[in-house]
Tab-separated table of C-alpha atoms in Angstrom:
chain	number	residue	atom	x	y	z
I	2	UNK	CA	-32.822	3.746	2.189
I	3	UNK	CA	-33.699	0.037	2.282
I	4	UNK	CA	-37.175	0.971	3.438
I	5	UNK	CA	-37.598	3.080	0.323
I	6	UNK	CA	-36.297	0.233	-1.825
I	7	UNK	CA	-38.757	-2.323	-0.485
I	8	UNK	CA	-41.691	0.063	-0.403
I	9	UNK	CA	-41.176	1.092	-3.997
I	10	UNK	CA	-40.958	-2.567	-4.962
I	11	UNK	CA	-44.539	-2.969	-3.800
I	12	UNK	CA	-45.564	0.060	-5.850
I	13	UNK	CA	-43.724	-1.176	-8.904
I	14	UNK	CA	-45.264	-4.622	-8.588
I	15	UNK	CA	-48.727	-3.112	-8.352
I	16	UNK	CA	-47.957	-1.038	-11.426
I	17	UNK	CA	-47.042	-4.201	-13.285
I	18	UNK	CA	-50.100	-6.099	-12.120
I	19	UNK	CA	-52.450	-3.298	-13.074
I	20	UNK	CA	-51.132	-3.177	-16.620
I	21	UNK	CA	-53.656	-4.446	-19.183
I	22	UNK	CA	-53.459	-8.148	-19.792
I	23	UNK	CA	-51.125	-8.912	-16.897
I	24	UNK	CA	-52.118	-11.234	-14.037
I	25	UNK	CA	-52.524	-9.743	-10.550
I	26	UNK	CA	-49.716	-10.349	-8.088
I	27	UNK	CA	-49.682	-10.604	-4.330
I	28	UNK	CA	-48.031	-7.849	-2.388
I	29	UNK	CA	-44.478	-9.085	-1.719
I	30	UNK	CA	-42.090	-6.997	0.317
I	31	UNK	CA	-38.619	-7.429	-1.182
I	32	UNK	CA	-35.803	-5.513	-2.776
I	33	UNK	CA	-36.729	-4.180	-6.203
I	34	UNK	CA	-35.077	-6.016	-9.097
I	35	UNK	CA	-33.653	-2.688	-10.308
I	36	UNK	CA	-31.173	-2.732	-7.433
I	37	UNK	CA	-30.005	-6.219	-8.401
I	38	UNK	CA	-29.481	-5.026	-11.974
I	39	UNK	CA	-27.562	-2.007	-10.634
I	40	UNK	CA	-25.384	-4.327	-8.529
I	41	UNK	CA	-24.562	-6.519	-11.548
I	42	UNK	CA	-23.788	-3.396	-13.577
I	43	UNK	CA	-21.473	-2.233	-10.787
I	44	UNK	CA	-19.561	-5.547	-10.801
I	45	UNK	CA	-19.402	-5.534	-14.606
I	46	UNK	CA	-17.876	-2.065	-14.735
I	47	UNK	CA	-15.311	-3.137	-12.130
I	48	UNK	CA	-14.280	-6.126	-14.268
I	49	UNK	CA	-14.134	-4.074	-17.444
I	50	UNK	CA	-12.224	-1.274	-15.738
I	51	UNK	CA	-9.435	-3.581	-14.561
I	52	UNK	CA	-7.381	-2.685	-17.634
I	53	UNK	CA	-7.435	0.993	-16.679
I	54	UNK	CA	-5.091	0.132	-13.820
I	55	UNK	CA	-2.345	-1.004	-16.192
I	56	UNK	CA	-1.100	1.823	-18.471
I	57	UNK	CA	0.418	3.986	-15.724
I	58	UNK	CA	2.131	0.943	-14.217
I	59	UNK	CA	3.600	-0.353	-17.472
I	60	UNK	CA	5.082	2.794	-19.010
I	61	UNK	CA	8.458	2.266	-17.309
I	62	UNK	CA	8.608	-1.560	-17.786
I	63	UNK	CA	7.764	-1.301	-21.506
I	64	UNK	CA	10.263	1.521	-21.922
I	65	UNK	CA	12.986	-0.572	-20.299
I	66	UNK	CA	12.220	-3.861	-22.083
I	67	UNK	CA	11.502	-2.635	-25.622
I	68	UNK	CA	13.085	0.819	-25.665
I	69	UNK	CA	9.804	2.433	-26.715
I	70	UNK	CA	9.604	6.128	-25.880
I	71	UNK	CA	6.998	7.462	-23.486
I	72	UNK	CA	5.452	9.239	-26.448
I	73	UNK	CA	4.992	5.928	-28.323
I	74	UNK	CA	3.450	4.253	-25.303
I	75	UNK	CA	1.321	7.321	-24.631
I	76	UNK	CA	0.078	7.205	-28.222
I	77	UNK	CA	-1.222	3.649	-27.718
I	78	UNK	CA	-2.957	4.758	-24.532
I	79	UNK	CA	-4.429	7.739	-26.366
I	80	UNK	CA	-5.833	5.454	-29.102
I	81	UNK	CA	-7.457	3.368	-26.381
I	82	UNK	CA	-8.980	6.425	-24.730
I	83	UNK	CA	-10.161	7.959	-28.009
I	84	UNK	CA	-11.875	4.736	-29.129
I	85	UNK	CA	-13.316	4.349	-25.635
I	86	UNK	CA	-15.047	7.678	-26.079
I	87	UNK	CA	-16.032	7.331	-29.732
I	88	UNK	CA	-17.500	3.868	-29.181
I	89	UNK	CA	-19.701	4.923	-26.263
I	90	UNK	CA	-22.523	6.685	-28.176
I	91	UNK	CA	-22.763	3.855	-30.719
I	92	UNK	CA	-22.761	1.306	-27.880
I	93	UNK	CA	-25.761	3.039	-26.295
I	94	UNK	CA	-27.669	2.736	-29.581
I	95	UNK	CA	-26.516	-0.885	-30.044
I	96	UNK	CA	-27.896	-1.690	-26.602
I	97	UNK	CA	-31.259	-0.371	-27.788
I	98	UNK	CA	-31.002	-2.621	-30.844
I	99	UNK	CA	-29.471	-5.876	-29.562
I	100	UNK	CA	-29.886	-5.626	-25.799
I	101	UNK	CA	-27.527	-4.773	-22.972
I	102	UNK	CA	-26.432	-8.351	-22.225
I	103	UNK	CA	-25.165	-9.166	-25.718
I	104	UNK	CA	-23.281	-5.914	-26.194
I	105	UNK	CA	-21.604	-6.042	-22.780
I	106	UNK	CA	-20.653	-9.736	-23.064
I	107	UNK	CA	-18.937	-9.121	-26.414
I	108	UNK	CA	-17.232	-6.036	-24.990
I	109	UNK	CA	-15.780	-7.995	-22.073
I	110	UNK	CA	-14.437	-10.547	-24.554
I	111	UNK	CA	-12.704	-7.781	-26.517
I	112	UNK	CA	-11.028	-6.428	-23.367
I	113	UNK	CA	-9.812	-9.916	-22.440
I	114	UNK	CA	-8.488	-10.536	-25.963
I	115	UNK	CA	-6.572	-7.245	-26.012
I	116	UNK	CA	-5.044	-7.708	-22.567
I	117	UNK	CA	-4.095	-11.315	-23.258
I	118	UNK	CA	-2.756	-10.615	-26.763
I	119	UNK	CA	-0.355	-7.976	-25.443
I	120	UNK	CA	1.592	-10.705	-23.645
I	121	UNK	CA	3.116	-11.782	-26.980
I	122	UNK	CA	3.699	-8.374	-28.580
I	123	UNK	CA	7.146	-7.406	-29.835
I	124	UNK	CA	6.508	-4.114	-31.690
I	125	UNK	CA	4.874	-0.817	-30.752
I	126	UNK	CA	2.237	-1.141	-33.499
I	127	UNK	CA	1.031	-4.318	-31.807
I	128	UNK	CA	0.654	-2.337	-28.583
I	129	UNK	CA	-1.666	0.016	-30.465
I	130	UNK	CA	-3.724	-2.907	-31.804
I	131	UNK	CA	-4.093	-4.705	-28.490
I	132	UNK	CA	-4.219	-1.800	-26.057
I	133	UNK	CA	-5.562	0.815	-28.431
I	134	UNK	CA	-8.097	-0.885	-30.696
I	135	UNK	CA	-9.343	-4.029	-28.913
I	136	UNK	CA	-9.342	-2.692	-25.373
I	137	UNK	CA	-10.583	0.712	-26.534
I	138	UNK	CA	-13.582	-0.798	-28.329
I	139	UNK	CA	-14.331	-3.125	-25.419
I	140	UNK	CA	-14.116	-0.610	-22.607
I	141	UNK	CA	-15.946	1.968	-24.726
I	142	UNK	CA	-18.912	-0.370	-25.005
I	143	UNK	CA	-19.049	-0.498	-21.207
I	144	UNK	CA	-18.431	3.208	-20.736
I	145	UNK	CA	-20.617	5.566	-18.760
I	146	UNK	CA	-23.227	5.325	-21.515
I	147	UNK	CA	-23.780	1.760	-20.272
I	148	UNK	CA	-24.561	2.947	-16.756
I	149	UNK	CA	-26.687	5.771	-18.203
I	150	UNK	CA	-28.742	3.242	-20.206
I	151	UNK	CA	-29.270	1.021	-17.164
I	152	UNK	CA	-30.210	4.006	-14.991
I	153	UNK	CA	-32.649	5.440	-17.551
I	154	UNK	CA	-34.431	2.101	-18.043
I	155	UNK	CA	-34.557	0.764	-14.504
I	156	UNK	CA	-34.889	3.911	-12.361
I	157	UNK	CA	-37.198	6.895	-12.203
I	158	UNK	CA	-36.518	7.793	-8.587
I	159	UNK	CA	-32.973	7.962	-7.199
I	160	UNK	CA	-31.389	8.442	-10.615
I	161	UNK	CA	-28.755	10.851	-9.351
I	162	UNK	CA	-27.755	8.507	-6.542
I	163	UNK	CA	-27.604	5.446	-8.803
I	164	UNK	CA	-25.579	7.378	-11.383
I	165	UNK	CA	-23.094	8.263	-8.670
I	166	UNK	CA	-22.856	4.665	-7.463
I	167	UNK	CA	-22.337	3.218	-10.959
I	168	UNK	CA	-19.840	5.919	-11.837
I	169	UNK	CA	-17.911	4.977	-8.709
I	170	UNK	CA	-17.608	1.408	-10.024
I	171	UNK	CA	-14.660	2.419	-12.193
I	172	UNK	CA	-12.922	3.791	-9.125
I	173	UNK	CA	-13.730	0.585	-7.251
I	174	UNK	CA	-12.005	-1.373	-10.003
I	175	UNK	CA	-9.007	0.890	-9.609
I	176	UNK	CA	-9.069	0.296	-5.846
I	177	UNK	CA	-9.102	-3.488	-6.346
I	178	UNK	CA	-6.676	-3.866	-9.237
I	179	UNK	CA	-4.121	-1.066	-8.867
I	180	UNK	CA	-2.354	-2.419	-5.760
I	181	UNK	CA	-2.663	-5.983	-7.050
I	182	UNK	CA	-1.261	-5.177	-10.494
I	183	UNK	CA	1.483	-2.989	-8.995
I	184	UNK	CA	2.581	-5.880	-6.781
I	185	UNK	CA	2.497	-8.314	-9.709
I	186	UNK	CA	4.523	-5.943	-11.913
I	187	UNK	CA	7.090	-5.367	-9.160
I	188	UNK	CA	7.540	-9.067	-8.294
I	189	UNK	CA	6.661	-11.008	-11.453
I	190	UNK	CA	6.796	-8.573	-14.383
I	191	UNK	CA	4.162	-6.884	-16.517
I	192	UNK	CA	2.944	-9.934	-18.455
I	193	UNK	CA	1.295	-11.725	-15.492
I	194	UNK	CA	-0.428	-8.442	-14.652
I	195	UNK	CA	-1.876	-8.285	-18.158
I	196	UNK	CA	-3.099	-11.889	-17.869
I	197	UNK	CA	-4.756	-11.029	-14.549
I	198	UNK	CA	-6.698	-8.222	-16.208
I	199	UNK	CA	-7.861	-10.561	-19.002
I	200	UNK	CA	-9.086	-13.153	-16.504
I	201	UNK	CA	-10.942	-10.478	-14.519
I	202	UNK	CA	-12.859	-9.396	-17.621
I	203	UNK	CA	-13.793	-12.992	-18.488
I	204	UNK	CA	-14.896	-13.746	-14.922
I	205	UNK	CA	-17.642	-11.113	-15.146
I	206	UNK	CA	-19.294	-12.551	-18.283
I	207	UNK	CA	-21.458	-15.155	-16.428
I	208	UNK	CA	-22.848	-12.443	-14.123
I	209	UNK	CA	-23.836	-10.386	-17.157
I	210	UNK	CA	-25.435	-13.236	-19.043
I	211	UNK	CA	-27.443	-14.821	-16.235
I	212	UNK	CA	-28.328	-11.889	-13.963
I	213	UNK	CA	-28.525	-8.753	-16.097
I	214	UNK	CA	-31.830	-7.945	-17.799
I	215	UNK	CA	-32.373	-5.416	-20.572
I	216	UNK	CA	-35.652	-3.881	-19.419
I	217	UNK	CA	-37.996	-4.009	-16.364
I	218	UNK	CA	-40.760	-5.410	-18.586
I	219	UNK	CA	-38.591	-8.516	-19.147
I	220	UNK	CA	-39.417	-9.527	-15.560
I	221	UNK	CA	-42.877	-7.941	-15.421
I	222	UNK	CA	-41.945	-4.933	-13.315
I	223	UNK	CA	-42.125	-1.172	-13.472
I	224	UNK	CA	-38.887	0.779	-13.131
I	225	UNK	CA	-37.990	1.757	-9.591
I	226	UNK	CA	-40.168	4.714	-8.624
I	227	UNK	CA	-42.166	4.601	-11.878
I	228	UNK	CA	-45.107	2.860	-13.535
I	229	UNK	CA	-45.161	-0.214	-15.719
I	230	UNK	CA	-44.470	0.207	-19.442
I	231	UNK	CA	-44.204	-2.404	-22.153
I	232	UNK	CA	-40.731	-3.019	-23.501
I	233	UNK	CA	-40.219	-0.993	-26.693
I	234	UNK	CA	-39.398	-2.761	-29.943
I	235	UNK	CA	-35.672	-3.005	-30.813
I	236	UNK	CA	-34.471	0.253	-32.316
I	237	UNK	CA	-33.126	-0.380	-35.807
I	238	UNK	CA	-30.549	1.729	-37.574
I	239	UNK	CA	-28.368	2.173	-34.478
I	240	UNK	CA	-25.562	3.974	-36.269
I	241	UNK	CA	-27.953	6.252	-38.155
I	242	UNK	CA	-29.809	7.133	-34.959
I	243	UNK	CA	-26.542	7.863	-33.129
I	244	UNK	CA	-25.397	10.245	-35.851
I	245	UNK	CA	-28.829	11.874	-36.066
I	246	UNK	CA	-28.840	12.525	-32.324
I	247	UNK	CA	-25.363	14.048	-32.635
I	248	UNK	CA	-26.485	16.284	-35.493
I	249	UNK	CA	-29.502	17.496	-33.507
I	250	UNK	CA	-27.529	18.058	-30.307
I	251	UNK	CA	-24.715	19.838	-32.136
I	252	UNK	CA	-27.168	22.593	-33.065
I	253	UNK	CA	-27.536	23.516	-29.396
I	254	UNK	CA	-25.162	25.505	-27.219
I	255	UNK	CA	-25.413	23.332	-24.074
I	256	UNK	CA	-24.027	20.348	-25.985
I	257	UNK	CA	-20.787	22.135	-26.847
I	258	UNK	CA	-20.403	23.509	-23.339
I	259	UNK	CA	-20.969	20.075	-21.812
I	260	UNK	CA	-18.610	18.472	-24.325
I	261	UNK	CA	-15.947	21.104	-23.670
I	262	UNK	CA	-16.103	20.807	-19.897
I	263	UNK	CA	-16.071	17.016	-20.069
I	264	UNK	CA	-13.081	17.047	-22.422
I	265	UNK	CA	-11.183	18.973	-19.753
I	266	UNK	CA	-12.464	16.515	-17.150
I	267	UNK	CA	-10.956	13.630	-19.127
I	268	UNK	CA	-7.724	15.517	-19.716
I	269	UNK	CA	-7.253	16.151	-15.995
I	270	UNK	CA	-8.176	12.637	-14.800
I	271	UNK	CA	-7.702	9.670	-17.151
I	272	UNK	CA	-5.250	11.400	-19.456
I	273	UNK	CA	-3.211	13.114	-16.755
I	274	UNK	CA	-3.330	11.502	-13.317
I	275	UNK	CA	-4.210	7.925	-14.249
I	276	UNK	CA	-1.602	7.769	-17.023
I	277	UNK	CA	1.235	9.985	-15.792
I	278	UNK	CA	1.036	10.248	-12.000
I	279	UNK	CA	2.910	6.995	-11.330
I	280	UNK	CA	5.820	7.687	-13.744
I	281	UNK	CA	5.991	11.301	-12.533
I	282	UNK	CA	6.197	10.217	-8.896
I	283	UNK	CA	8.790	7.622	-9.893
I	284	UNK	CA	10.830	10.420	-11.511
I	285	UNK	CA	11.066	11.975	-8.031
I	286	UNK	CA	12.267	8.724	-6.460
I	287	UNK	CA	8.962	7.319	-5.202
I	288	UNK	CA	8.637	3.512	-5.627
I	289	UNK	CA	6.067	2.396	-8.200
I	290	UNK	CA	4.151	0.387	-5.603
I	291	UNK	CA	3.833	3.462	-3.350
I	292	UNK	CA	2.644	5.665	-6.220
I	293	UNK	CA	0.138	3.004	-7.324
I	294	UNK	CA	-1.150	2.762	-3.764
I	295	UNK	CA	-1.796	6.516	-3.808
I	296	UNK	CA	-3.859	6.080	-6.967
I	297	UNK	CA	-5.781	3.324	-5.209
I	298	UNK	CA	-6.525	5.752	-2.376
I	299	UNK	CA	-7.930	8.105	-5.016
I	300	UNK	CA	-10.260	5.245	-5.891
I	301	UNK	CA	-11.472	4.973	-2.287
I	302	UNK	CA	-12.410	8.630	-2.036
I	303	UNK	CA	-13.666	8.680	-5.621
I	304	UNK	CA	-16.439	6.320	-4.532
I	305	UNK	CA	-17.389	8.594	-1.646
I	306	UNK	CA	-17.200	11.763	-3.736
I	307	UNK	CA	-19.171	10.398	-6.661
I	308	UNK	CA	-22.002	8.950	-4.585
I	309	UNK	CA	-22.211	12.183	-2.592
I	310	UNK	CA	-22.199	14.154	-5.848
I	311	UNK	CA	-25.136	12.068	-7.055
I	312	UNK	CA	-27.000	12.919	-3.855
I	313	UNK	CA	-26.199	16.621	-4.309
I	314	UNK	CA	-27.293	16.502	-7.963
I	315	UNK	CA	-30.782	15.392	-6.909
I	316	UNK	CA	-31.019	18.552	-4.777
I	317	UNK	CA	-28.952	21.415	-6.218
I	318	UNK	CA	-28.185	23.228	-9.479
I	319	UNK	CA	-25.984	20.903	-11.543
I	320	UNK	CA	-24.246	23.821	-13.252
I	321	UNK	CA	-23.001	25.292	-9.977
I	322	UNK	CA	-21.841	21.902	-8.799
I	323	UNK	CA	-19.792	21.459	-11.981
I	324	UNK	CA	-18.239	24.912	-11.643
I	325	UNK	CA	-17.196	24.195	-8.060
I	326	UNK	CA	-15.734	20.778	-8.946
I	327	UNK	CA	-13.617	22.093	-11.825
I	328	UNK	CA	-12.398	25.177	-9.951
I	329	UNK	CA	-11.240	23.155	-6.956
I	330	UNK	CA	-9.576	20.573	-9.197
I	331	UNK	CA	-7.643	23.259	-11.047
I	332	UNK	CA	-6.334	24.799	-7.820
I	333	UNK	CA	-5.155	21.413	-6.539
I	334	UNK	CA	-3.214	20.679	-9.754
I	335	UNK	CA	-1.266	23.935	-9.434
I	336	UNK	CA	0.132	22.718	-6.098
I	337	UNK	CA	0.979	19.167	-7.220
I	338	UNK	CA	4.544	19.830	-8.553
I	339	UNK	CA	5.532	21.111	-5.110
I	340	UNK	CA	4.275	17.928	-3.444
I	341	UNK	CA	6.330	15.395	-5.432
I	342	UNK	CA	8.955	13.706	-3.247
I	343	UNK	CA	10.632	10.302	-2.760
I	344	UNK	CA	8.408	9.616	0.248
I	345	UNK	CA	4.710	10.102	0.896
I	346	UNK	CA	4.163	13.165	3.104
I	347	UNK	CA	0.881	14.482	4.624
I	348	UNK	CA	0.433	17.249	1.983
I	349	UNK	CA	0.529	14.614	-0.779
I	350	UNK	CA	-2.008	12.507	1.124
I	351	UNK	CA	-4.251	15.568	1.377
I	352	UNK	CA	-3.977	16.111	-2.392
I	353	UNK	CA	-4.833	12.457	-3.074
I	354	UNK	CA	-7.881	12.543	-0.793
I	355	UNK	CA	-9.083	15.833	-2.261
I	356	UNK	CA	-8.524	14.740	-5.871
I	357	UNK	CA	-10.269	11.461	-5.190
I	358	UNK	CA	-13.386	13.215	-3.914
I	359	UNK	CA	-13.442	15.339	-7.083
I	360	UNK	CA	-12.304	12.673	-9.610
I	361	UNK	CA	-15.592	11.795	-11.332
I	362	UNK	CA	-17.925	13.819	-9.162
I	363	UNK	CA	-18.550	15.697	-12.427
I	364	UNK	CA	-20.466	12.768	-13.946
I	365	UNK	CA	-23.823	12.933	-12.077
I	366	UNK	CA	-24.387	16.671	-12.754
I	367	UNK	CA	-23.220	16.309	-16.371
I	368	UNK	CA	-25.620	13.412	-16.959
I	369	UNK	CA	-28.402	15.325	-15.205
I	370	UNK	CA	-27.904	18.269	-17.574
I	371	UNK	CA	-27.998	15.876	-20.545
I	372	UNK	CA	-31.326	14.505	-19.310
I	373	UNK	CA	-32.628	18.011	-18.726
I	374	UNK	CA	-31.806	19.196	-22.242
I	375	UNK	CA	-32.156	16.053	-24.394
I	376	UNK	CA	-34.760	13.792	-22.753
I	377	UNK	CA	-35.104	10.333	-24.317
I	378	UNK	CA	-31.904	10.798	-26.335
I	379	UNK	CA	-29.900	11.750	-23.250
I	380	UNK	CA	-27.995	8.440	-23.022
I	381	UNK	CA	-26.745	8.797	-26.596
I	382	UNK	CA	-26.001	12.504	-26.152
I	383	UNK	CA	-24.096	11.659	-22.991
I	384	UNK	CA	-22.218	9.065	-25.034
I	385	UNK	CA	-21.041	11.835	-27.372
I	386	UNK	CA	-20.183	14.059	-24.410
I	387	UNK	CA	-18.209	11.123	-23.033
I	388	UNK	CA	-16.449	10.869	-26.392
I	389	UNK	CA	-15.156	14.400	-25.856
I	390	UNK	CA	-14.036	13.342	-22.367
I	391	UNK	CA	-11.920	10.580	-23.852
I	392	UNK	CA	-10.575	12.727	-26.680
I	393	UNK	CA	-9.348	15.179	-24.055
I	394	UNK	CA	-7.864	12.278	-22.089
I	395	UNK	CA	-6.218	10.879	-25.225
I	396	UNK	CA	-4.587	14.188	-26.108
I	397	UNK	CA	-3.092	14.636	-22.653
I	398	UNK	CA	-2.018	10.987	-22.414
I	399	UNK	CA	-0.005	11.508	-25.613
I	400	UNK	CA	1.118	15.118	-25.090
I	401	UNK	CA	2.031	14.435	-21.471
I	402	UNK	CA	4.460	11.754	-22.609
I	403	UNK	CA	5.852	14.044	-25.296
I	404	UNK	CA	6.288	16.854	-22.745
I	405	UNK	CA	8.170	14.508	-20.423
I	406	UNK	CA	10.443	13.401	-23.275
I	407	UNK	CA	11.028	17.044	-24.279
I	408	UNK	CA	11.411	18.859	-20.938
I	409	UNK	CA	12.474	15.989	-18.706
I	410	UNK	CA	9.673	16.857	-16.246
I	411	UNK	CA	5.898	16.812	-15.995
I	412	UNK	CA	5.603	20.232	-14.301
I	413	UNK	CA	4.373	22.079	-17.389
I	414	UNK	CA	1.616	19.482	-17.818
I	415	UNK	CA	0.317	19.994	-14.264
I	416	UNK	CA	0.209	23.782	-14.641
I	417	UNK	CA	-1.487	23.683	-18.059
I	418	UNK	CA	-4.130	21.256	-16.790
I	419	UNK	CA	-4.866	23.512	-13.812
I	420	UNK	CA	-5.528	26.412	-16.181
I	421	UNK	CA	-7.830	24.235	-18.297
I	422	UNK	CA	-9.886	23.307	-15.235
I	423	UNK	CA	-10.418	27.002	-14.464
I	424	UNK	CA	-11.750	27.427	-18.008
I	425	UNK	CA	-14.134	24.479	-17.508
I	426	UNK	CA	-15.527	26.098	-14.352
I	427	UNK	CA	-16.447	29.233	-16.299
I	428	UNK	CA	-18.001	27.179	-19.128
I	429	UNK	CA	-20.215	25.289	-16.688
I	430	UNK	CA	-21.688	28.497	-15.298
I	431	UNK	CA	-22.931	29.712	-18.693
I	432	UNK	CA	-24.923	26.556	-19.539
I	433	UNK	CA	-28.541	27.670	-19.771
I	434	UNK	CA	-31.301	26.069	-17.749
I	435	UNK	CA	-34.379	24.454	-19.269
I	436	UNK	CA	-37.543	26.168	-18.105
I	437	UNK	CA	-40.133	23.709	-16.845
I	438	UNK	CA	-43.844	24.404	-16.265
């Protein structure tokens, strides 16, 4: 693939040099700047996603130290997830108005402030402010709409692949921080783990400010695989545009089908497994560090599955891919209650590997369908679809905790989520295709 990268750099440079009023440039064989921007975006998402490793690890410690119920803690997590989703479409429009660097730098600061402020909390409402509001707003501004904006601006070719790689960044953050935070919680308590997350978010800010660029025209290049275009003027009225795009998209059937399927995606990943897998495994006698390590393994295979899904999305019908992903996920969840045990056995490892491959493999085909149906507004539309993802995650994060408090087990949550995934598979199949000349 490196050959393609360097060859297209020559083409892009020629496109820039042939633009009116731009000086000619010598043919230089090097990696296209778009890949550097993608790499910085990848690292940024890892730093911002560090907090996502914490909630599942801290449910038991917060319950033991403060006496807060799992429902109360789950409510704070659900506020975080809901704001994460609701912020995303506005963040995409704000990036059009103020630039990617400014929005992302402020977002990283909000995540650090929320994680650091939680160290001194003494009441559950403070948990909702720090975890729910500050972290939710910060991570929402670096949500998948961020990677969609970068991909749309910097890439024409390889969009599916790049979408898969950037989507996998969240899983990479989980891979890096879950075992680390689990070890810190087990040996030093939850507060040092929260400080670690804050420092990780702050450490990424210099990379964003000095290496990330808003548009290929800022460095005199065409997007990878495309032709040179002047940078558009800042889009004013970000909030108004975001709501207008929502109003237009809401008049179409594909939007509601994509939003519905992605809500179930969020419910069965962030809301369910990321939040409740560790405490559920702990209920069956598995040590927290072992359960967190299993989640980290999900992160390993999530990277593989998402990148491969991006490759498949460039070649096959996105609707059929989505249907297959959701159907297989639903079947796996129905078997999970039978796999819970004090020790890690091969069937549980198989579930973890399988679930990891499917975790966010849904993102590249979902984003591809947004591009297919909504064109230039696809990043904002995807932001709203992502909002539904996080609303679904928020509901299950809260209701899962309530179910555990009520029934003393998570089994009913696993079975209900499996049934929802089957519904999502059917919804994906009825999304209409856009006829192209």
